[in-house]
Short mmCIF file of C-alpha atoms in Angstrom, two decimals:
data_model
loop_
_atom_site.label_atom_id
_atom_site.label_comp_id
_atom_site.label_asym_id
_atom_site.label_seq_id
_atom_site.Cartn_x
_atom_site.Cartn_y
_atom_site.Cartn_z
CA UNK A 944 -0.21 -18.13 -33.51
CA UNK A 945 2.87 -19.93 -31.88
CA UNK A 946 0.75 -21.53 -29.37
CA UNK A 947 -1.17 -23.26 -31.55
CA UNK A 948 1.69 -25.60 -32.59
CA UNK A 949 3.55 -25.94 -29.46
CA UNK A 950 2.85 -29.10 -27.49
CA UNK A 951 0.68 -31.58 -30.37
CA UNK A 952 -1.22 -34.56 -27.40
CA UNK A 953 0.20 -37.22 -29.38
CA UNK A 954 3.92 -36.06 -29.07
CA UNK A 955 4.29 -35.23 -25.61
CA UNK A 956 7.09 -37.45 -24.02
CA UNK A 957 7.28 -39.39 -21.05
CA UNK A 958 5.81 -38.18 -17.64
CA UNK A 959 7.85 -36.83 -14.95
CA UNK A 960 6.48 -37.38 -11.90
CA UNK A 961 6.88 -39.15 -8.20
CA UNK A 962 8.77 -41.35 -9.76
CA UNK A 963 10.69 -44.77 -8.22
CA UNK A 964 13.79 -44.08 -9.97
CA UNK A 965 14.34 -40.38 -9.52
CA UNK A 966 13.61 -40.75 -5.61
CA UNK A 967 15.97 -43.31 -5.78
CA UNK A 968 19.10 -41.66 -6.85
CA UNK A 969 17.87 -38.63 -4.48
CA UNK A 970 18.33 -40.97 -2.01
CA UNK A 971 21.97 -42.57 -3.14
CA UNK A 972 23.28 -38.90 -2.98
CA UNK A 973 21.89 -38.00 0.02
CA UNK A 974 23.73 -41.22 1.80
CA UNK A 975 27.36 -40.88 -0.72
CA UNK A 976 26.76 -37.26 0.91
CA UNK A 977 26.02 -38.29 4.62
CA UNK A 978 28.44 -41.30 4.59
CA UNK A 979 31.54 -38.24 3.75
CA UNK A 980 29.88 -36.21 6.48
CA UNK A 981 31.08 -38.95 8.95
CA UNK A 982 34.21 -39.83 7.93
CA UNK A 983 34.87 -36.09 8.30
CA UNK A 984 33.66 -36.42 11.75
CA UNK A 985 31.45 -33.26 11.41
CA UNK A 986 27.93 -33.44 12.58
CA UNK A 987 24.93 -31.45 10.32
CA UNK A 988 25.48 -28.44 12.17
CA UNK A 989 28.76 -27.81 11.62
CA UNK A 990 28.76 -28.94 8.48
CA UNK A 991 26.15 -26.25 7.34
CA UNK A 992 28.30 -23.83 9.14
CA UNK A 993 31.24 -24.46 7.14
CA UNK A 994 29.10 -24.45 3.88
CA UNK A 995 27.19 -21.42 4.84
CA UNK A 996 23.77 -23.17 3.92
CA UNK A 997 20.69 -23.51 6.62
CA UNK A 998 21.07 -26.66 8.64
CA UNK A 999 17.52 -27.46 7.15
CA UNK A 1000 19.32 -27.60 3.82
CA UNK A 1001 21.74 -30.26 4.43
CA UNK A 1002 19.06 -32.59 6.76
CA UNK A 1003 17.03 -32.45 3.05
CA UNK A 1004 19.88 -33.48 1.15
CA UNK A 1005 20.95 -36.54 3.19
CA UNK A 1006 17.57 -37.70 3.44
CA UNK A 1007 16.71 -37.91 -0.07
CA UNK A 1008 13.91 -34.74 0.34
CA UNK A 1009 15.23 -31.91 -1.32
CA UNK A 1010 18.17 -31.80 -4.94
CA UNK A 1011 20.76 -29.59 -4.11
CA UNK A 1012 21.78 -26.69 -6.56
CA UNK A 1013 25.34 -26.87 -7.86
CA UNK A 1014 26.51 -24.09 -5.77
CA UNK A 1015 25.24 -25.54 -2.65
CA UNK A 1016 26.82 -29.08 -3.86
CA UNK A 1017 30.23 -26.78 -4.07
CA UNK A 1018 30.01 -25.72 -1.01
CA UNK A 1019 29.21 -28.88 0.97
CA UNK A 1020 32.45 -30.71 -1.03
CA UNK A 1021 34.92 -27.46 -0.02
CA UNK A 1022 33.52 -27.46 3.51
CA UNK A 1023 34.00 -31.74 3.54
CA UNK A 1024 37.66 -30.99 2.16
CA UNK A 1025 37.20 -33.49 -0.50
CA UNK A 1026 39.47 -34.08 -3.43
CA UNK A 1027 38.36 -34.23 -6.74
CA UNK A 1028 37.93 -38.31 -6.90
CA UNK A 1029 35.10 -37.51 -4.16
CA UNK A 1030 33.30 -34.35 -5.05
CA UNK A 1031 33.52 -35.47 -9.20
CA UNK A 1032 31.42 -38.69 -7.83
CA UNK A 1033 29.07 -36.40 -5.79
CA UNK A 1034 28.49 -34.30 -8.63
CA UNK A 1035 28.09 -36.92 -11.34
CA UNK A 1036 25.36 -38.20 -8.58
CA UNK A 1037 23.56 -34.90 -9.08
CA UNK A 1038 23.60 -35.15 -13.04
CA UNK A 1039 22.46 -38.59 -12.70
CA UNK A 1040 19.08 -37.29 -10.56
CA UNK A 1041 18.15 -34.34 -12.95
CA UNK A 1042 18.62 -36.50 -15.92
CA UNK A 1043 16.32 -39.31 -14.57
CA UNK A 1044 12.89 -39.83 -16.01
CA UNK A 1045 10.48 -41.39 -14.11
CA UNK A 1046 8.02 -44.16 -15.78
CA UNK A 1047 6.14 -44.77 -12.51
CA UNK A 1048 2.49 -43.43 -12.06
CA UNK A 1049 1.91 -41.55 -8.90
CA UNK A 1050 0.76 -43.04 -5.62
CA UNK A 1051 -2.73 -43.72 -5.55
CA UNK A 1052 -4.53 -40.84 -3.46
CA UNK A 1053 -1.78 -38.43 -4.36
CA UNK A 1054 -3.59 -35.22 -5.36
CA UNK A 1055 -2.90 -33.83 -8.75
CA UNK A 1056 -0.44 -31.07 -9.18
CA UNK A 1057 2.79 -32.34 -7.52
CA UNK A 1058 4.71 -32.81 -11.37
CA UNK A 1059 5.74 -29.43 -10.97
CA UNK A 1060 6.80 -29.33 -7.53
CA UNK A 1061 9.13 -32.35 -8.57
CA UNK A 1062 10.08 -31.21 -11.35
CA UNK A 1063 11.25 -27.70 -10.09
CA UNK A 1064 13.23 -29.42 -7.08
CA UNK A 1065 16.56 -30.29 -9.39
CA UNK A 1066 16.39 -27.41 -11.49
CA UNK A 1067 18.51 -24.70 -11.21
CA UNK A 1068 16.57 -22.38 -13.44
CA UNK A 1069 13.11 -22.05 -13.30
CA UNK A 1070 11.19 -20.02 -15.44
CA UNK A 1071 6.96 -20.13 -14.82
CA UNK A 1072 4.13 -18.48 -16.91
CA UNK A 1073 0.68 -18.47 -15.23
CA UNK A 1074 -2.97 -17.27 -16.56
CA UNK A 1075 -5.01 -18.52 -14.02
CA UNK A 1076 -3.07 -20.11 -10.98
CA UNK A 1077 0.01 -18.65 -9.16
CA UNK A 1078 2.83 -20.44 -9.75
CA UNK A 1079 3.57 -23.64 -7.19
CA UNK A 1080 6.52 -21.83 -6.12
CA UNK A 1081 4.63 -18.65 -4.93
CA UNK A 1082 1.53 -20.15 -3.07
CA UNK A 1083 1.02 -19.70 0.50
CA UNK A 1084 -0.16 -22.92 2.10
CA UNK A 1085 -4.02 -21.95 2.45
CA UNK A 1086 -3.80 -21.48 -1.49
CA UNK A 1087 -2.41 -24.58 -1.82
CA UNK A 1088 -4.80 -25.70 0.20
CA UNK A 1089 -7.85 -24.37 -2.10
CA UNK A 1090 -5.93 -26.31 -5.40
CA UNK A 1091 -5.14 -29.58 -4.20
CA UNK A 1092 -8.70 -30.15 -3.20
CA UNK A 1093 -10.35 -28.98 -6.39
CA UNK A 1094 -8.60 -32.02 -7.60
CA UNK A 1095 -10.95 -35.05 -8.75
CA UNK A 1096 -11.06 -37.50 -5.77
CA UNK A 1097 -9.01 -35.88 -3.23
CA UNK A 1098 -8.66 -36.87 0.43
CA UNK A 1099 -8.39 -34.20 3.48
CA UNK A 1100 -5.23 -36.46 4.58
CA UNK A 1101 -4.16 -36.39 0.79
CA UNK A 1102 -4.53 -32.88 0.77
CA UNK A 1103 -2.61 -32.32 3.60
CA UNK A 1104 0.33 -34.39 2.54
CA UNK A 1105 0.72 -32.62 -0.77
CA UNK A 1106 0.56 -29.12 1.04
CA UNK A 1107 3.00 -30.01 3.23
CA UNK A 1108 5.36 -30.72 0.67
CA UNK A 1109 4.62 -27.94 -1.51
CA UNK A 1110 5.54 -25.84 0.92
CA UNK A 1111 8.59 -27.22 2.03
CA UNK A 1112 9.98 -27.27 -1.52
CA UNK A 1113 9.30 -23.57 -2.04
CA UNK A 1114 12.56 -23.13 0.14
CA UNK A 1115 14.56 -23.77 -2.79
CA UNK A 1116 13.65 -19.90 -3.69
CA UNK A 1117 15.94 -18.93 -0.84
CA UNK A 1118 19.00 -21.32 -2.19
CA UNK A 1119 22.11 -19.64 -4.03
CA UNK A 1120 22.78 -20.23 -7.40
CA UNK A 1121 19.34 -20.78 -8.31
CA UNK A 1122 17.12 -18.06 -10.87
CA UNK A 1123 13.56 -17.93 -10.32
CA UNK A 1124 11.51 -16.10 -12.97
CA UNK A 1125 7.58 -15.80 -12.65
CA UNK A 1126 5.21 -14.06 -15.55
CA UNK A 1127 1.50 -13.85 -14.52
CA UNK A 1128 -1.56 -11.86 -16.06
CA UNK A 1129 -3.23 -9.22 -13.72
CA UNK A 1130 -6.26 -11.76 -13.81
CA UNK A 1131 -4.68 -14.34 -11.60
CA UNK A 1132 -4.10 -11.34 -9.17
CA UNK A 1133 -7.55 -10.84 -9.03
CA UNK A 1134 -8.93 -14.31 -9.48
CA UNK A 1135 -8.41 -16.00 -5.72
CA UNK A 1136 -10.30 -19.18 -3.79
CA UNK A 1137 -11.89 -18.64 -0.63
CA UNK A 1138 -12.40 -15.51 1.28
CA UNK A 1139 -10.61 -11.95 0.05
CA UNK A 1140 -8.82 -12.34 3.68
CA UNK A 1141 -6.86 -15.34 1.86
CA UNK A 1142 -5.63 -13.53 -1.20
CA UNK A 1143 -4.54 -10.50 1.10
CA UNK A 1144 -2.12 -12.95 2.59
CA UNK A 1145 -1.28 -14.51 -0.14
CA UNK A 1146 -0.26 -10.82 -2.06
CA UNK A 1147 2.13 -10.30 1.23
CA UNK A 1148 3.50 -13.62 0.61
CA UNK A 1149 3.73 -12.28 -3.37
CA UNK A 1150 5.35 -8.93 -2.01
CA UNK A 1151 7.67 -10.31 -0.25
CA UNK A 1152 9.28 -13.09 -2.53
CA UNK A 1153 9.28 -10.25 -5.25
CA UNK A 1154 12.38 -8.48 -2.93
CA UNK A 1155 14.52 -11.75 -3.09
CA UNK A 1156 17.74 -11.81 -4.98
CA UNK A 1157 16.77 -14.86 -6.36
CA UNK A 1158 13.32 -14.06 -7.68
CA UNK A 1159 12.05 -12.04 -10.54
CA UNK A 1160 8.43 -11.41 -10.35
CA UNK A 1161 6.56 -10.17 -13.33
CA UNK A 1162 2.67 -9.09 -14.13
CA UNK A 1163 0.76 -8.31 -17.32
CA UNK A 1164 -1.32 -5.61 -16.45
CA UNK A 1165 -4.80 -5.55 -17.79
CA UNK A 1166 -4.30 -2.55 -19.88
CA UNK A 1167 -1.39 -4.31 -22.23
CA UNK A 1168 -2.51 -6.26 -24.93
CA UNK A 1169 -0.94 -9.96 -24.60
CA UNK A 1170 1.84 -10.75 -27.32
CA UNK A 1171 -0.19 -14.24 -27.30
CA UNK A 1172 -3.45 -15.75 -26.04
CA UNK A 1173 -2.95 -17.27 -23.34
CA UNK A 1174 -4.00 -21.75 -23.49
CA UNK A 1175 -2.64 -22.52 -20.25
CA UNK A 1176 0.16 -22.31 -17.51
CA UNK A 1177 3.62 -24.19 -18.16
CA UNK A 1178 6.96 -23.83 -15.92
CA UNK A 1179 10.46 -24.41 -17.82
CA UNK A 1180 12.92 -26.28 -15.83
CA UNK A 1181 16.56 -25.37 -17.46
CA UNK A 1182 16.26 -25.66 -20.62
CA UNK A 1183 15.86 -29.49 -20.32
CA UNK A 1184 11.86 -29.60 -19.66
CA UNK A 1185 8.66 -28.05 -19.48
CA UNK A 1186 5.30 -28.50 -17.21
CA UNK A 1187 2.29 -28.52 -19.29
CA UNK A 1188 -0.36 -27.67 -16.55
CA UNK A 1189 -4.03 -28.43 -18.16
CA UNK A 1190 -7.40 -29.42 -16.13
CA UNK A 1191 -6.84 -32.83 -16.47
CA UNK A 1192 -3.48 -33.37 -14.97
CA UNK A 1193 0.68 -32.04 -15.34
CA UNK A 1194 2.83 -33.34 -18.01
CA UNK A 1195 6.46 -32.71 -18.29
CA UNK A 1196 7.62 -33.04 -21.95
CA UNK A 1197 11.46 -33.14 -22.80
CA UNK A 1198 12.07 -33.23 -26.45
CA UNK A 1199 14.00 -30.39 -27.38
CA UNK A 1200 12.05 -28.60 -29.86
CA UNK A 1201 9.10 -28.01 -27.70
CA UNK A 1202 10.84 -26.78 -25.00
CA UNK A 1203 12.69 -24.42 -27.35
CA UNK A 1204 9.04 -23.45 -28.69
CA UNK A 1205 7.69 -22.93 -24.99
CA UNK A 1206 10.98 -20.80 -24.32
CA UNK A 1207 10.34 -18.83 -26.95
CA UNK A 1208 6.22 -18.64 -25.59
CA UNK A 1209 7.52 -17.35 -22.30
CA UNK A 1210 9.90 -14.60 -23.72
CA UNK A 1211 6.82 -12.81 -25.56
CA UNK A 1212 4.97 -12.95 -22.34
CA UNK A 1213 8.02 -11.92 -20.31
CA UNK A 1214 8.26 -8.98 -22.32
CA UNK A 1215 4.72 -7.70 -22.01
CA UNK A 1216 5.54 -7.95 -18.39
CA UNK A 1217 6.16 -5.42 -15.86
CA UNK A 1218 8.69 -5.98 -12.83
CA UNK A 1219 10.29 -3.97 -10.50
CA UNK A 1220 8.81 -1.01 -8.82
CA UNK A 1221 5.50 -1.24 -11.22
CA UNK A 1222 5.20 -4.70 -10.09
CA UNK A 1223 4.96 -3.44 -6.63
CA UNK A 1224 2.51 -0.95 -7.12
CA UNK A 1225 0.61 -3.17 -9.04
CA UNK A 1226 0.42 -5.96 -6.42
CA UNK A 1227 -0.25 -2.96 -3.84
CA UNK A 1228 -3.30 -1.78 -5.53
CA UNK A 1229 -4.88 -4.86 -5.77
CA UNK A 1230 -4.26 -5.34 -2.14
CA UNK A 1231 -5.95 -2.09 -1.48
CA UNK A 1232 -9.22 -3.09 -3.52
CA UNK A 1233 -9.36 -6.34 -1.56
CA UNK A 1234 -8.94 -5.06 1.73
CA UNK A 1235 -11.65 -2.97 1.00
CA UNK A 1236 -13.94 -5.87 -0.34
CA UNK A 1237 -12.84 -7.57 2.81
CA UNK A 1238 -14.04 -4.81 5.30
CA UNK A 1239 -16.75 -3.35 3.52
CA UNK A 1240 -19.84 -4.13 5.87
CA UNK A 1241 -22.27 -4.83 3.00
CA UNK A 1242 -22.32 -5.35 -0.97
CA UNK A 1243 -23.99 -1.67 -0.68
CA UNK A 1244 -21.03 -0.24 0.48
CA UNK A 1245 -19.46 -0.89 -2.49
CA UNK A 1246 -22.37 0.97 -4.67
CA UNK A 1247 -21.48 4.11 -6.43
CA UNK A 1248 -22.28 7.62 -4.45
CA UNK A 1249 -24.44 10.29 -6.21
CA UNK A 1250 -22.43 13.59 -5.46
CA UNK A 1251 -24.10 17.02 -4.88
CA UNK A 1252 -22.35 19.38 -6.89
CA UNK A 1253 -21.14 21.13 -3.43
CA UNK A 1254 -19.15 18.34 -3.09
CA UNK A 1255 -17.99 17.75 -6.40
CA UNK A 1256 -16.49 21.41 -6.52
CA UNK A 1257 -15.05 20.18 -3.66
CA UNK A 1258 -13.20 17.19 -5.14
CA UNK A 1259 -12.19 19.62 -8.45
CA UNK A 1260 -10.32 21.69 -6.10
CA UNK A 1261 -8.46 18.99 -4.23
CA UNK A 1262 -7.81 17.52 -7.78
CA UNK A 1263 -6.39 20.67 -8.57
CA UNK A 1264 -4.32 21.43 -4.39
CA UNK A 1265 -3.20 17.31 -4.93
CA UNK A 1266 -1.45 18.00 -8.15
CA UNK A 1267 0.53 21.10 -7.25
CA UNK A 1268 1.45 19.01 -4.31
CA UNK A 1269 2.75 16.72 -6.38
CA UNK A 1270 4.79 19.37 -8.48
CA UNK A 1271 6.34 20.87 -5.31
CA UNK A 1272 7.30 16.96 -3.77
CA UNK A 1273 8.94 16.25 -7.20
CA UNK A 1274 10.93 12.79 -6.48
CA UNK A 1275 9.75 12.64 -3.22
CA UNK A 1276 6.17 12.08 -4.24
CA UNK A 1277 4.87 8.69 -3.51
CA UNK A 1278 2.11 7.69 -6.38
CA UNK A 1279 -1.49 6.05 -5.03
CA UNK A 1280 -5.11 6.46 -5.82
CA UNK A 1281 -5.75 8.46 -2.79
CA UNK A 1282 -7.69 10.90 -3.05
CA UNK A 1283 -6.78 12.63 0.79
CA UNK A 1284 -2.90 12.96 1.36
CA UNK A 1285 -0.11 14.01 3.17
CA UNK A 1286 1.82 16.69 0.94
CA UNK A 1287 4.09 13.68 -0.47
CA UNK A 1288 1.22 11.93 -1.68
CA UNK A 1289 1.65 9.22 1.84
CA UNK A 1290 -1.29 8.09 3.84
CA UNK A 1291 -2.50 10.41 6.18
CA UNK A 1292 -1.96 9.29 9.41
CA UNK A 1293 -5.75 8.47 11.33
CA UNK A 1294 -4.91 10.54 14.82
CA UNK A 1295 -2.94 13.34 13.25
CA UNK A 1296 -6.40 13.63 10.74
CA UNK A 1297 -8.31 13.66 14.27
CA UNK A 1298 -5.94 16.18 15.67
CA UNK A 1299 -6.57 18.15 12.79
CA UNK A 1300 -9.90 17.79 13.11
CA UNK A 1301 -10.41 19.04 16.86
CA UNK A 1302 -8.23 22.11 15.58
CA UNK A 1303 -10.32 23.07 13.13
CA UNK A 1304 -13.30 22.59 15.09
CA UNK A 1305 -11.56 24.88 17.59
CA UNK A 1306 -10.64 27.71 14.81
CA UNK A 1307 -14.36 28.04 13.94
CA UNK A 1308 -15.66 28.37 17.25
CA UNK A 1309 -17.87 25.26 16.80
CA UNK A 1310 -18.87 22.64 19.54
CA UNK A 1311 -16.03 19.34 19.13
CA UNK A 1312 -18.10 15.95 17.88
CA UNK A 1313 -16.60 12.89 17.07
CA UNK A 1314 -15.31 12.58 13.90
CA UNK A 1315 -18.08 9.76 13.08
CA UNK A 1316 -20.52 12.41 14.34
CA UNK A 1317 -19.96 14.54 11.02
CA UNK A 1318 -22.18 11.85 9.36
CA UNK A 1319 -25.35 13.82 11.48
CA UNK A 1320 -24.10 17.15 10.09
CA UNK A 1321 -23.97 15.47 6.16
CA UNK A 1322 -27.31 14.73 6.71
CA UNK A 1323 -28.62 18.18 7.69
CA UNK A 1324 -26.31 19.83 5.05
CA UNK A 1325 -27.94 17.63 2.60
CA UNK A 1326 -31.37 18.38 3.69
CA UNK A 1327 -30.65 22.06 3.62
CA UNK A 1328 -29.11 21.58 -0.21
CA UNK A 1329 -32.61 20.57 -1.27
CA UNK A 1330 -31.37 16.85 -2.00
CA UNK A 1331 -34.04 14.30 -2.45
CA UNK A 1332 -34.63 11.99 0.29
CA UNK A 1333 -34.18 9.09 -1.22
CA UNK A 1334 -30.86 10.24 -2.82
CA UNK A 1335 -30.10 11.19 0.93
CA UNK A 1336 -30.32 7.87 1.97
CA UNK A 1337 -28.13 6.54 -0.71
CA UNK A 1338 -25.14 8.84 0.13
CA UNK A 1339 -25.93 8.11 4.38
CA UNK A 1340 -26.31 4.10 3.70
CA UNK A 1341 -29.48 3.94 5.13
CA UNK A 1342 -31.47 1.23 4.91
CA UNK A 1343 -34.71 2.97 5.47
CA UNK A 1344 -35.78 6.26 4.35
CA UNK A 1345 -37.35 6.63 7.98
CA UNK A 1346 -34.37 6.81 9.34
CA UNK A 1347 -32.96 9.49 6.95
CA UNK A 1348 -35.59 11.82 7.77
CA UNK A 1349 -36.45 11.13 11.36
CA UNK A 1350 -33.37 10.83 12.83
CA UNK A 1351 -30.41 12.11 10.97
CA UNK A 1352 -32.04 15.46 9.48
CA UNK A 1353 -33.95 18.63 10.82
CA UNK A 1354 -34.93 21.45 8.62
CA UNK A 1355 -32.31 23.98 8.04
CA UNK A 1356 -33.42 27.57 8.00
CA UNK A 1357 -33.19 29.73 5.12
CA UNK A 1358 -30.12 31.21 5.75
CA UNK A 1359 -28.45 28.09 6.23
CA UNK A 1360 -29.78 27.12 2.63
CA UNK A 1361 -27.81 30.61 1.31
CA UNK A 1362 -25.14 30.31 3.14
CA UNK A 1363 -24.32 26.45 1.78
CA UNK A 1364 -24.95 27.72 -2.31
CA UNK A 1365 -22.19 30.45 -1.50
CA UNK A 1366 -20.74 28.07 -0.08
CA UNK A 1367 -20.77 25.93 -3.28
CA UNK A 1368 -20.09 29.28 -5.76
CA UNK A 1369 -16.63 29.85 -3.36
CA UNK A 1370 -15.68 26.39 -3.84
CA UNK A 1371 -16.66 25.74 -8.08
CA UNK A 1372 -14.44 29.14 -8.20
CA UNK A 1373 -11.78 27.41 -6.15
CA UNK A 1374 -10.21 30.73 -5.11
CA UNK A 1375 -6.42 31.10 -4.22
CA UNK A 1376 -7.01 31.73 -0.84
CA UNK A 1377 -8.65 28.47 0.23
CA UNK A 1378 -6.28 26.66 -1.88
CA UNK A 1379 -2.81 28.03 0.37
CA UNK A 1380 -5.09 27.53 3.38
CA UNK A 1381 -5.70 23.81 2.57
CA UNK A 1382 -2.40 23.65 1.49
CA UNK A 1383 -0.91 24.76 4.93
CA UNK A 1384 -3.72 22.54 6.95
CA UNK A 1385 -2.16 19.54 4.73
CA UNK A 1386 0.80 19.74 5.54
CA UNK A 1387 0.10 19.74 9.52
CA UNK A 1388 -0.81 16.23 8.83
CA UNK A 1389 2.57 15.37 7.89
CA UNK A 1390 4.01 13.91 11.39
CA UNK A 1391 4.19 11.03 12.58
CA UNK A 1392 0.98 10.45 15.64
CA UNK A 1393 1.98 11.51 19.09
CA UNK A 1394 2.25 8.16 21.38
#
């Protein structure tokens, strides 16, 4: 396998880092670049109005925090006016910082996993393959938060420097003439620190990087086989370096063949990748899993239901209403793993469901309850189907079976018992007529809530 001979311990090259001499020459063309500002007798504002790049942008430059992308470079020597003595030195400056390799350890208390972010800064194409971590690039700052201090001998004040600047050199996602590509496998998705409230922010964050022009976000689901097996994360930067991410620190190794080997490495995964609209709906369903394992009020609530066969005729003949829905909608269908929808397979709206609800209540001449209050009558109809307590209590989430019998359940009459197993028999035979019915009472769901 290719990974097996990529990156041999003994041959990796020098480190790239926080280096003295790279911060250096960041700093020499921020001032060249500041200095020309002046004698133009522009101030940062207008200057970055002339560019058409954020103010932020050019303070960065100037002060030695942030390497500008050529195009931005381009613009800040056409919007100085300067001939092509001036912007030639400018530029040369630029080659000189992406070029420089750092010998310099990094500052003591400096938590690991800044390489990257430095490394990333001066490149103009970035291309990042992750099996366990999201890329740098894509963390939110509580994320960020979570890996810094799962670093060996980290500080809080440490921590808080390094996710400060982490997330201040993610802007470089939102500069022109810079390519972002990102590969991960589904299990980083659904491998998170913290709370399941942190990863939903951080998949918002995810979903909405994934619409920038500048960013191509890709996933391996679970059920495609990897072209590779997966060692460990690595980010190319141009084709002039590579992060080696591994537990025990970052490496950046710039000897031609291995980067061509690691290029090669990310292409296989890139291909087993999906992007696009399947990346979307990927990133949505996991979303909808975790903000279910967020709410959920206990670890029983996420416990499998034993169904009475009432209600799994029930379910066959939605199956069966859902799909023809889906027929009819054609393009307009929107796909999810909702069971209940409108007729183009949308979320159904909660007050037009209660609307619903009190109208159907009102068709069969029944008393109104609260929509919560239908959890009484599941209890009684389950009583009446002969179901076992103790499968009762199961299906009602009740923690004692007390409570199932005393207070949720009476006993049904006979006739309620016969009228429930036709009941059942009309439903397994799923006739035509309660399919349109359904069909119609769906579609009243449709609008939008009343305000």
């Amino acid at each position: 396998m290719l990974l097996l001979h990529l990156v041999p311990i003994g041959s990796w090259c020098r480190t790239l880092g926080m280096g003295s001499e790279r911060r250096e020459r960041m700093r020499v063309l921020g001032a060249r670049l500041r200095a020309l500002r002046a004698e133009a007798g522009l101030t940062g504002a207008a200057l970055a109005q002339r560019a058409g790049v954020g103010q932020p942008t050019v303070s960065k430059v100037e002060t030695g925090r942030m390497v500008p992308s050529v195009d931005v470079l381009d613009r800040l020597c056409r919007a100085l006016n300067l001939d092509e003595s001036a912007a030639g030195e400018v530029h040369d400056l630029l080659v000189a910082i992406e070029s420089a390799i750092a010998t310099d350890s990094e500052p003591a208390g400096l938590p690991a996993g800044l390489v990257v972010d430095d490394a990333v800064r001066g490149a103009r194409s970035v291309r990042s393959f992750q099996c366990v971590v999201l890329p740098a690039l894509l963390q939110s700052a509580e994320y960020a938060r979570h890996v810094f201090e799962s670093a060996p001998d980290s500080t809080p004040e440490a921590v808080g420097r390094a996710v400060a600047a982490r997330v201040e050199r993610q802007s470089v996602l939102y500069e022109p003439g810079r390519e972002s590509v990102f590969v991960l496998t589904e299990a980083v998705l659904r491998t998170w620190p913290g709370t399941p409230a942190l990863m939903l922010a951080q998949l918002d964050r995810l979903l909405a990087v994934e619409s920038l022009s500048t960013v191509r976000l890709g996933v391996i689901p679970w059920h495609r086989p990897v072209p590779l097996l997966p060692r460990h994360g690595f980010t190319l930067c141009d084709q002039l370096a590579v992060v080696i991410e591994a537990f025990t620190g970052e490496r950046v190794a710039v000897d031609s063949a291995e980067v061509a080997a690691y290029e090669e490495t990310f292409d296989h995964f890139q291909g087993a990748a999906v992007f696009g609209d399947e990346v979307r709906q990927l990133l949505l369903r996991v979303r909808r899993r975790l903000l279910h394992t967020d709410t959920a009020k206990t670890e029983a609530s996420e416990a499998v239901l034993p169904l009475p066969d009432v209600c799994l005729a029930a379910l066959r003949l939605r199956q069966k209403e859902q799909q023809a829905a889906k027929e009819r909608a054609g393009d307009l269908w929107t796909e999810s793993d909702l069971v209940f929808t409108t007729r183009y397979g949308t979320p159904v709206e909660p007050r037009n469901f209660t609307r619903e609800f009190d109208r159907r209540c009102e068709r069969a001449g029944v008393r109104r309850i609260r929509v919560h209050d239908t959890r009484h009558t599941c209890a009684s109809l389950l009583a009446a189907l002969d179901v076992h307590p103790r499968i009762a209590m199961q299906i009602l989430r009740s923690s004692e079976i007390a409570v199932t019998m005393e207070v949720y359940t009476h006993v049904p009459s006979a006739d309620t018992r016969r009228a429930l197993r036709k009941l059942g028999e009309a439903l397994g035979r799923g006739s035509q007529k309660m399919g349109e019915k359904s069909q119609q009472e769906g579609e009243d769901m449709d609008g939008r809530p009343e305000s």
